[in-house]
């Protein structure tokens, strides 16, 4: 019963480097989300997906891309990392037919861009 | 649009003190309401929820009542423990204009309980 698994847990990048964060869920949830968490800013939605093969922009999508080729996986890509992308990234999933279901979150990826 | 407002933190309490964290919301529809908890170094976990007016959600000694008339969902606990030290997020779930479910989070309130 893994729930939502994020890899890696920690990463340090140099400015301009690229990387992909992986989120995997084993609950057969339709919806998946990527958030970033910064001090004093709460959670901000980057991108989300309402099903396999679909993606949509959240409130802070610039500098990120996503893909959902398989229902259980949601990838977040940084093509050219910038120091402003230093943050903790959380993936979440939900069974969206029921708006009272709530989200299941992963444990986060702490990314530092130097 | 929807919004959630939480009381500013950090909140520092002595062990066994009474806790209240205020949360108010604005929503265009009839949302479900949630409290999430984030322990240091971890992701958010669902603490409790309520789906309609006057519902009371409860878990681990915490409780919150869905008050539609005051658009509030305040979190309370009668006697806090050191292990309750965490960041607490209020959230609502509603339908957006496209019919998709959308969750809006508050900015979080940090609770520190001292022995």
PDB file of C-alpha atoms in Angstrom:
ATOM      1  CA  UNK A   1       0.000   0.000   0.000  1.00  0.00           C
ATOM      2  CA  UNK A   2       2.538   2.593  -1.178  1.00  0.00           C
ATOM      3  CA  UNK A   3       0.091   5.435  -1.990  1.00  0.00           C
ATOM      4  CA  UNK A   4       1.976   8.228  -3.767  1.00  0.00           C
ATOM      5  CA  UNK A   5       5.721   7.813  -4.279  1.00  0.00           C
ATOM      6  CA  UNK A   6       8.006  10.626  -5.382  1.00  0.00           C
ATOM      7  CA  UNK A   7      11.545  10.255  -6.659  1.00  0.00           C
ATOM      8  CA  UNK A   8      14.081  11.593  -5.992  1.00  0.00           C
ATOM      9  CA  UNK A   9      13.719  12.909  -2.441  1.00  0.00           C
ATOM     10  CA  UNK A  10      16.550  15.420  -2.720  1.00  0.00           C
ATOM     11  CA  UNK A  11      18.401  16.968  -5.634  1.00  0.00           C
ATOM     12  CA  UNK A  12      20.852  19.773  -6.220  1.00  0.00           C
ATOM     13  CA  UNK A  13      21.020  21.219  -9.731  1.00  0.00           C
ATOM     14  CA  UNK A  14      23.181  23.837 -11.342  1.00  0.00           C
ATOM     15  CA  UNK A  15      21.470  26.695 -13.139  1.00  0.00           C
ATOM     16  CA  UNK A  16      20.557  25.643 -16.667  1.00  0.00           C
ATOM     17  CA  UNK A  17      20.531  21.915 -15.980  1.00  0.00           C
ATOM     18  CA  UNK A  18      17.447  19.821 -16.629  1.00  0.00           C
ATOM     19  CA  UNK A  19      15.784  17.120 -14.590  1.00  0.00           C
ATOM     20  CA  UNK A  20      12.583  15.117 -14.268  1.00  0.00           C
ATOM     21  CA  UNK A  21      10.680  14.435 -11.075  1.00  0.00           C
ATOM     22  CA  UNK A  22       8.664  11.250 -11.018  1.00  0.00           C
ATOM     23  CA  UNK A  23       5.380  10.692  -9.225  1.00  0.00           C
ATOM     24  CA  UNK A  24       3.777   7.254  -9.087  1.00  0.00           C
ATOM     25  CA  UNK A  25       0.476   6.253  -7.466  1.00  0.00           C
ATOM     26  CA  UNK A  26      -1.002   2.823  -7.011  1.00  0.00           C
ATOM     27  CA  UNK A  27      -4.571   3.799  -6.057  1.00  0.00           C
ATOM     28  CA  UNK A  28      -5.992   4.009  -9.593  1.00  0.00           C
ATOM     29  CA  UNK A  29      -6.721   7.716  -9.105  1.00  0.00           C
ATOM     30  CA  UNK A  30      -7.741   9.664 -12.175  1.00  0.00           C
ATOM     31  CA  UNK A  31      -6.430  13.066 -11.128  1.00  0.00           C
ATOM     32  CA  UNK A  32      -2.822  13.937 -10.339  1.00  0.00           C
ATOM     33  CA  UNK A  33      -1.217  17.233  -9.365  1.00  0.00           C
ATOM     34  CA  UNK A  34       2.148  18.905  -8.948  1.00  0.00           C
ATOM     35  CA  UNK A  35       2.537  21.606  -6.312  1.00  0.00           C
ATOM     36  CA  UNK A  36       5.443  23.626  -5.080  1.00  0.00           C
ATOM     37  CA  UNK A  37       5.754  24.779  -1.483  1.00  0.00           C
ATOM     38  CA  UNK A  38       7.731  27.851  -0.547  1.00  0.00           C
ATOM     39  CA  UNK A  39       8.028  29.564   2.841  1.00  0.00           C
ATOM     40  CA  UNK A  40       5.102  31.907   3.442  1.00  0.00           C
ATOM     41  CA  UNK A  41       3.491  30.982   0.100  1.00  0.00           C
ATOM     42  CA  UNK A  42       1.622  27.851   1.004  1.00  0.00           C
ATOM     43  CA  UNK A  43       1.014  25.391  -1.815  1.00  0.00           C
ATOM     44  CA  UNK A  44       0.892  26.588  -5.412  1.00  0.00           C
ATOM     45  CA  UNK A  45      -0.410  24.403  -8.208  1.00  0.00           C
ATOM     46  CA  UNK A  46       2.011  23.980 -11.110  1.00  0.00           C
ATOM     47  CA  UNK A  47       0.242  21.533 -13.439  1.00  0.00           C
ATOM     48  CA  UNK A  48      -2.409  18.891 -13.119  1.00  0.00           C
ATOM     49  CA  UNK A  49      -3.885  16.006 -15.048  1.00  0.00           C
ATOM     50  CA  UNK A  50      -7.459  14.773 -15.163  1.00  0.00           C
ATOM     51  CA  UNK A  51      -6.578  11.466 -16.795  1.00  0.00           C
ATOM     52  CA  UNK A  52      -4.071   9.509 -18.837  1.00  0.00           C
ATOM     53  CA  UNK A  53      -2.780  11.549 -21.758  1.00  0.00           C
ATOM     54  CA  UNK A  54      -4.146  14.860 -20.439  1.00  0.00           C
ATOM     55  CA  UNK A  55      -2.411  17.779 -18.743  1.00  0.00           C
ATOM     56  CA  UNK A  56      -3.401  21.323 -17.807  1.00  0.00           C
ATOM     57  CA  UNK A  57      -1.713  24.414 -16.395  1.00  0.00           C
ATOM     58  CA  UNK A  58      -2.106  25.501 -12.812  1.00  0.00           C
ATOM     59  CA  UNK A  59      -1.299  28.879 -11.318  1.00  0.00           C
ATOM     60  CA  UNK A  60       2.508  28.794 -11.700  1.00  0.00           C
ATOM     61  CA  UNK A  61       3.286  26.673 -14.810  1.00  0.00           C
ATOM     62  CA  UNK A  62       6.115  28.713 -16.343  1.00  0.00           C
ATOM     63  CA  UNK A  63       9.443  26.889 -16.543  1.00  0.00           C
ATOM     64  CA  UNK A  64       7.864  23.448 -16.060  1.00  0.00           C
ATOM     65  CA  UNK A  65       6.470  20.761 -18.330  1.00  0.00           C
ATOM     66  CA  UNK A  66       4.534  17.622 -17.477  1.00  0.00           C
ATOM     67  CA  UNK A  67       3.499  14.352 -19.034  1.00  0.00           C
ATOM     68  CA  UNK A  68       1.010  11.637 -18.100  1.00  0.00           C
ATOM     69  CA  UNK A  69       1.625   8.759 -20.480  1.00  0.00           C
ATOM     70  CA  UNK A  70       0.395   6.189 -17.985  1.00  0.00           C
ATOM     71  CA  UNK A  71      -2.430   6.611 -15.506  1.00  0.00           C
ATOM     72  CA  UNK A  72      -0.226   5.812 -12.539  1.00  0.00           C
ATOM     73  CA  UNK A  73       2.651   8.157 -13.401  1.00  0.00           C
ATOM     74  CA  UNK A  74       2.900  11.937 -13.593  1.00  0.00           C
ATOM     75  CA  UNK A  75       6.254  13.460 -14.547  1.00  0.00           C
ATOM     76  CA  UNK A  76       7.369  17.026 -13.880  1.00  0.00           C
ATOM     77  CA  UNK A  77      10.210  18.360 -16.002  1.00  0.00           C
ATOM     78  CA  UNK A  78      12.470  21.350 -15.613  1.00  0.00           C
ATOM     79  CA  UNK A  79      14.156  22.055 -18.953  1.00  0.00           C
ATOM     80  CA  UNK A  80      16.526  24.766 -17.751  1.00  0.00           C
ATOM     81  CA  UNK A  81      16.587  25.098 -13.986  1.00  0.00           C
ATOM     82  CA  UNK A  82      16.715  28.530 -12.357  1.00  0.00           C
ATOM     83  CA  UNK A  83      17.422  29.484  -8.718  1.00  0.00           C
ATOM     84  CA  UNK A  84      13.776  30.641  -8.447  1.00  0.00           C
ATOM     85  CA  UNK A  85      12.765  27.007  -8.830  1.00  0.00           C
ATOM     86  CA  UNK A  86      14.435  26.089  -5.557  1.00  0.00           C
ATOM     87  CA  UNK A  87      11.504  24.666  -3.620  1.00  0.00           C
ATOM     88  CA  UNK A  88       9.884  21.581  -2.192  1.00  0.00           C
ATOM     89  CA  UNK A  89       7.745  19.836  -4.794  1.00  0.00           C
ATOM     90  CA  UNK A  90       4.751  17.719  -3.866  1.00  0.00           C
ATOM     91  CA  UNK A  91       2.736  15.379  -5.997  1.00  0.00           C
ATOM     92  CA  UNK A  92      -0.841  14.501  -5.083  1.00  0.00           C
ATOM     93  CA  UNK A  93      -3.561  12.311  -6.493  1.00  0.00           C
ATOM     94  CA  UNK A  94      -7.297  12.051  -6.039  1.00  0.00           C
ATOM     95  CA  UNK A  95     -10.352  10.041  -6.974  1.00  0.00           C
ATOM     96  CA  UNK A  96     -12.144  12.953  -8.523  1.00  0.00           C
ATOM     97  CA  UNK A  97     -15.603  11.575  -9.007  1.00  0.00           C
ATOM     98  CA  UNK A  98     -16.146  12.321  -5.341  1.00  0.00           C
ATOM     99  CA  UNK A  99     -15.297  15.901  -4.386  1.00  0.00           C
ATOM    100  CA  UNK A 100     -15.218  14.905  -0.729  1.00  0.00           C
ATOM    101  CA  UNK A 101     -12.482  12.337  -1.228  1.00  0.00           C
ATOM    102  CA  UNK A 102      -9.499  14.605  -0.596  1.00  0.00           C
ATOM    103  CA  UNK A 103      -5.947  14.315  -1.838  1.00  0.00           C
ATOM    104  CA  UNK A 104      -3.195  11.798  -1.131  1.00  0.00           C
ATOM    105  CA  UNK A 105       0.213  13.468  -1.114  1.00  0.00           C
ATOM    106  CA  UNK A 106       3.684  12.162  -1.690  1.00  0.00           C
ATOM    107  CA  UNK A 107       6.483  12.912   0.762  1.00  0.00           C
ATOM    108  CA  UNK A 108       8.044  15.589  -1.441  1.00  0.00           C
ATOM    109  CA  UNK A 109      11.187  16.344  -3.420  1.00  0.00           C
ATOM    110  CA  UNK A 110      13.492  19.015  -2.048  1.00  0.00           C
ATOM    111  CA  UNK A 111      15.182  20.729  -5.002  1.00  0.00           C
ATOM    112  CA  UNK A 112      17.968  23.261  -4.732  1.00  0.00           C
ATOM    113  CA  UNK A 113      19.165  25.140  -7.807  1.00  0.00           C
ATOM    114  CA  UNK A 114      22.537  26.821  -7.394  1.00  0.00           C
TER     115      UNK A 114
ATOM    116  CA  UNK B   1     -12.778  32.727  -7.296  1.00  0.00           C
ATOM    117  CA  UNK B   2     -12.532  30.446  -4.301  1.00  0.00           C
ATOM    118  CA  UNK B   3     -10.235  31.363  -1.445  1.00  0.00           C
ATOM    119  CA  UNK B   4      -9.238  30.126   2.004  1.00  0.00           C
ATOM    120  CA  UNK B   5      -7.951  32.363   4.780  1.00  0.00           C
ATOM    121  CA  UNK B   6      -6.181  30.968   7.821  1.00  0.00           C
ATOM    122  CA  UNK B   7      -4.934  32.663  10.921  1.00  0.00           C
ATOM    123  CA  UNK B   8      -1.304  33.692  10.808  1.00  0.00           C
ATOM    124  CA  UNK B   9       1.225  31.595  12.633  1.00  0.00           C
ATOM    125  CA  UNK B  10       3.244  30.459  14.271  1.00  0.00           C
ATOM    126  CA  UNK B  11       1.069  29.448  17.169  1.00  0.00           C
ATOM    127  CA  UNK B  12       2.953  28.412  20.298  1.00  0.00           C
ATOM    128  CA  UNK B  13       1.123  26.547  23.056  1.00  0.00           C
ATOM    129  CA  UNK B  14       2.049  24.669  26.181  1.00  0.00           C
ATOM    130  CA  UNK B  15       1.244  20.987  26.345  1.00  0.00           C
ATOM    131  CA  UNK B  16      -2.396  20.298  27.323  1.00  0.00           C
ATOM    132  CA  UNK B  17      -3.549  23.750  26.212  1.00  0.00           C
ATOM    133  CA  UNK B  18      -6.662  24.276  24.085  1.00  0.00           C
ATOM    134  CA  UNK B  19      -6.081  24.848  20.392  1.00  0.00           C
ATOM    135  CA  UNK B  20      -8.088  26.840  17.893  1.00  0.00           C
ATOM    136  CA  UNK B  21      -6.901  27.590  14.370  1.00  0.00           C
ATOM    137  CA  UNK B  22      -9.306  29.811  12.483  1.00  0.00           C
ATOM    138  CA  UNK B  23     -10.235  29.182   8.872  1.00  0.00           C
ATOM    139  CA  UNK B  24     -12.725  31.059   6.721  1.00  0.00           C
ATOM    140  CA  UNK B  25     -13.518  30.540   3.080  1.00  0.00           C
ATOM    141  CA  UNK B  26     -15.234  32.005   0.056  1.00  0.00           C
ATOM    142  CA  UNK B  27     -16.637  29.736  -2.622  1.00  0.00           C
ATOM    143  CA  UNK B  28     -18.966  30.036  -5.583  1.00  0.00           C
ATOM    144  CA  UNK B  29     -20.442  26.587  -5.101  1.00  0.00           C
ATOM    145  CA  UNK B  30     -21.102  24.280  -2.156  1.00  0.00           C
ATOM    146  CA  UNK B  31     -17.645  23.019  -1.266  1.00  0.00           C
ATOM    147  CA  UNK B  32     -16.308  20.195   0.843  1.00  0.00           C
ATOM    148  CA  UNK B  33     -13.915  21.382   3.547  1.00  0.00           C
ATOM    149  CA  UNK B  34     -10.707  19.780   4.786  1.00  0.00           C
ATOM    150  CA  UNK B  35      -7.892  20.103   7.265  1.00  0.00           C
ATOM    151  CA  UNK B  36      -4.516  18.679   6.306  1.00  0.00           C
ATOM    152  CA  UNK B  37      -1.490  18.293   8.583  1.00  0.00           C
ATOM    153  CA  UNK B  38       2.163  18.384   7.554  1.00  0.00           C
ATOM    154  CA  UNK B  39       4.740  17.044   9.984  1.00  0.00           C
ATOM    155  CA  UNK B  40       8.351  18.195   9.547  1.00  0.00           C
ATOM    156  CA  UNK B  41       9.963  16.742   6.445  1.00  0.00           C
ATOM    157  CA  UNK B  42       6.793  15.019   5.285  1.00  0.00           C
ATOM    158  CA  UNK B  43       3.962  15.543   2.830  1.00  0.00           C
ATOM    159  CA  UNK B  44       0.475  16.669   3.737  1.00  0.00           C
ATOM    160  CA  UNK B  45      -1.895  14.156   5.297  1.00  0.00           C
ATOM    161  CA  UNK B  46      -5.654  14.429   5.410  1.00  0.00           C
ATOM    162  CA  UNK B  47      -6.638  15.093   9.035  1.00  0.00           C
ATOM    163  CA  UNK B  48     -10.398  15.507   8.798  1.00  0.00           C
ATOM    164  CA  UNK B  49     -13.149  16.642   6.479  1.00  0.00           C
ATOM    165  CA  UNK B  50     -16.768  17.761   6.296  1.00  0.00           C
ATOM    166  CA  UNK B  51     -18.979  17.729   3.249  1.00  0.00           C
ATOM    167  CA  UNK B  52     -22.108  19.664   4.190  1.00  0.00           C
ATOM    168  CA  UNK B  53     -23.332  22.358   6.533  1.00  0.00           C
ATOM    169  CA  UNK B  54     -23.245  21.515  10.255  1.00  0.00           C
ATOM    170  CA  UNK B  55     -21.164  18.379   9.648  1.00  0.00           C
ATOM    171  CA  UNK B  56     -18.415  17.860  12.195  1.00  0.00           C
ATOM    172  CA  UNK B  57     -15.212  16.213  11.077  1.00  0.00           C
ATOM    173  CA  UNK B  58     -13.022  14.623  13.735  1.00  0.00           C
ATOM    174  CA  UNK B  59      -9.796  12.640  13.990  1.00  0.00           C
ATOM    175  CA  UNK B  60      -7.009  12.159  16.565  1.00  0.00           C
ATOM    176  CA  UNK B  61      -8.789  14.469  19.035  1.00  0.00           C
ATOM    177  CA  UNK B  62      -9.099  17.277  16.487  1.00  0.00           C
ATOM    178  CA  UNK B  63     -12.467  18.476  15.279  1.00  0.00           C
ATOM    179  CA  UNK B  64     -13.954  21.122  13.013  1.00  0.00           C
ATOM    180  CA  UNK B  65     -17.543  22.044  12.180  1.00  0.00           C
ATOM    181  CA  UNK B  66     -18.730  23.208   8.756  1.00  0.00           C
ATOM    182  CA  UNK B  67     -20.435  26.536   9.416  1.00  0.00           C
ATOM    183  CA  UNK B  68     -22.109  27.725   6.235  1.00  0.00           C
ATOM    184  CA  UNK B  69     -23.634  30.821   7.820  1.00  0.00           C
ATOM    185  CA  UNK B  70     -20.216  32.144   8.869  1.00  0.00           C
ATOM    186  CA  UNK B  71     -18.261  30.396   6.043  1.00  0.00           C
ATOM    187  CA  UNK B  72     -15.886  28.979   8.614  1.00  0.00           C
ATOM    188  CA  UNK B  73     -14.221  25.671   9.451  1.00  0.00           C
ATOM    189  CA  UNK B  74     -12.164  26.284  12.588  1.00  0.00           C
ATOM    190  CA  UNK B  75      -9.881  23.529  13.855  1.00  0.00           C
ATOM    191  CA  UNK B  76      -9.984  22.735  17.571  1.00  0.00           C
ATOM    192  CA  UNK B  77      -8.367  20.340  20.008  1.00  0.00           C
ATOM    193  CA  UNK B  78      -8.998  20.241  23.706  1.00  0.00           C
ATOM    194  CA  UNK B  79      -5.524  19.258  24.880  1.00  0.00           C
ATOM    195  CA  UNK B  80      -2.545  19.471  22.559  1.00  0.00           C
ATOM    196  CA  UNK B  81       0.562  17.301  22.793  1.00  0.00           C
ATOM    197  CA  UNK B  82       4.131  17.910  21.693  1.00  0.00           C
ATOM    198  CA  UNK B  83       3.527  15.402  18.901  1.00  0.00           C
ATOM    199  CA  UNK B  84       0.883  17.747  17.431  1.00  0.00           C
ATOM    200  CA  UNK B  85       3.594  20.215  16.418  1.00  0.00           C
ATOM    201  CA  UNK B  86       3.151  20.573  12.667  1.00  0.00           C
ATOM    202  CA  UNK B  87       1.796  22.857   9.967  1.00  0.00           C
ATOM    203  CA  UNK B  88      -1.975  22.752   9.491  1.00  0.00           C
ATOM    204  CA  UNK B  89      -3.640  23.599   6.181  1.00  0.00           C
ATOM    205  CA  UNK B  90      -7.293  24.400   5.662  1.00  0.00           C
ATOM    206  CA  UNK B  91      -8.652  23.591   2.204  1.00  0.00           C
ATOM    207  CA  UNK B  92     -11.846  23.501   0.188  1.00  0.00           C
ATOM    208  CA  UNK B  93     -12.899  21.397  -2.762  1.00  0.00           C
ATOM    209  CA  UNK B  94     -15.300  22.769  -5.328  1.00  0.00           C
ATOM    210  CA  UNK B  95     -16.109  22.464  -9.038  1.00  0.00           C
ATOM    211  CA  UNK B  96     -14.461  24.921 -11.404  1.00  0.00           C
ATOM    212  CA  UNK B  97     -16.104  26.425 -14.485  1.00  0.00           C
ATOM    213  CA  UNK B  98     -15.130  23.380 -16.520  1.00  0.00           C
ATOM    214  CA  UNK B  99     -16.798  21.008 -14.096  1.00  0.00           C
ATOM    215  CA  UNK B 100     -13.521  19.679 -12.736  1.00  0.00           C
ATOM    216  CA  UNK B 101     -12.877  19.425  -9.059  1.00  0.00           C
ATOM    217  CA  UNK B 102     -10.535  22.086  -7.799  1.00  0.00           C
ATOM    218  CA  UNK B 103      -8.935  22.252  -4.345  1.00  0.00           C
ATOM    219  CA  UNK B 104      -7.881  25.568  -2.851  1.00  0.00           C
ATOM    220  CA  UNK B 105      -5.461  25.568   0.094  1.00  0.00           C
ATOM    221  CA  UNK B 106      -4.852  28.126   2.786  1.00  0.00           C
ATOM    222  CA  UNK B 107      -1.283  29.242   3.452  1.00  0.00           C
ATOM    223  CA  UNK B 108      -0.871  27.016   6.489  1.00  0.00           C
ATOM    224  CA  UNK B 109      -0.527  27.665  10.219  1.00  0.00           C
ATOM    225  CA  UNK B 110       2.504  26.395  12.080  1.00  0.00           C
ATOM    226  CA  UNK B 111       1.788  24.997  15.534  1.00  0.00           C
ATOM    227  CA  UNK B 112       4.540  24.505  18.079  1.00  0.00           C
ATOM    228  CA  UNK B 113       3.702  22.760  21.338  1.00  0.00           C
ATOM    229  CA  UNK B 114       6.214  23.082  24.140  1.00  0.00           C
ATOM    230  CA  UNK B 115       6.452  20.695  27.110  1.00  0.00           C
TER     231      UNK B 115
END
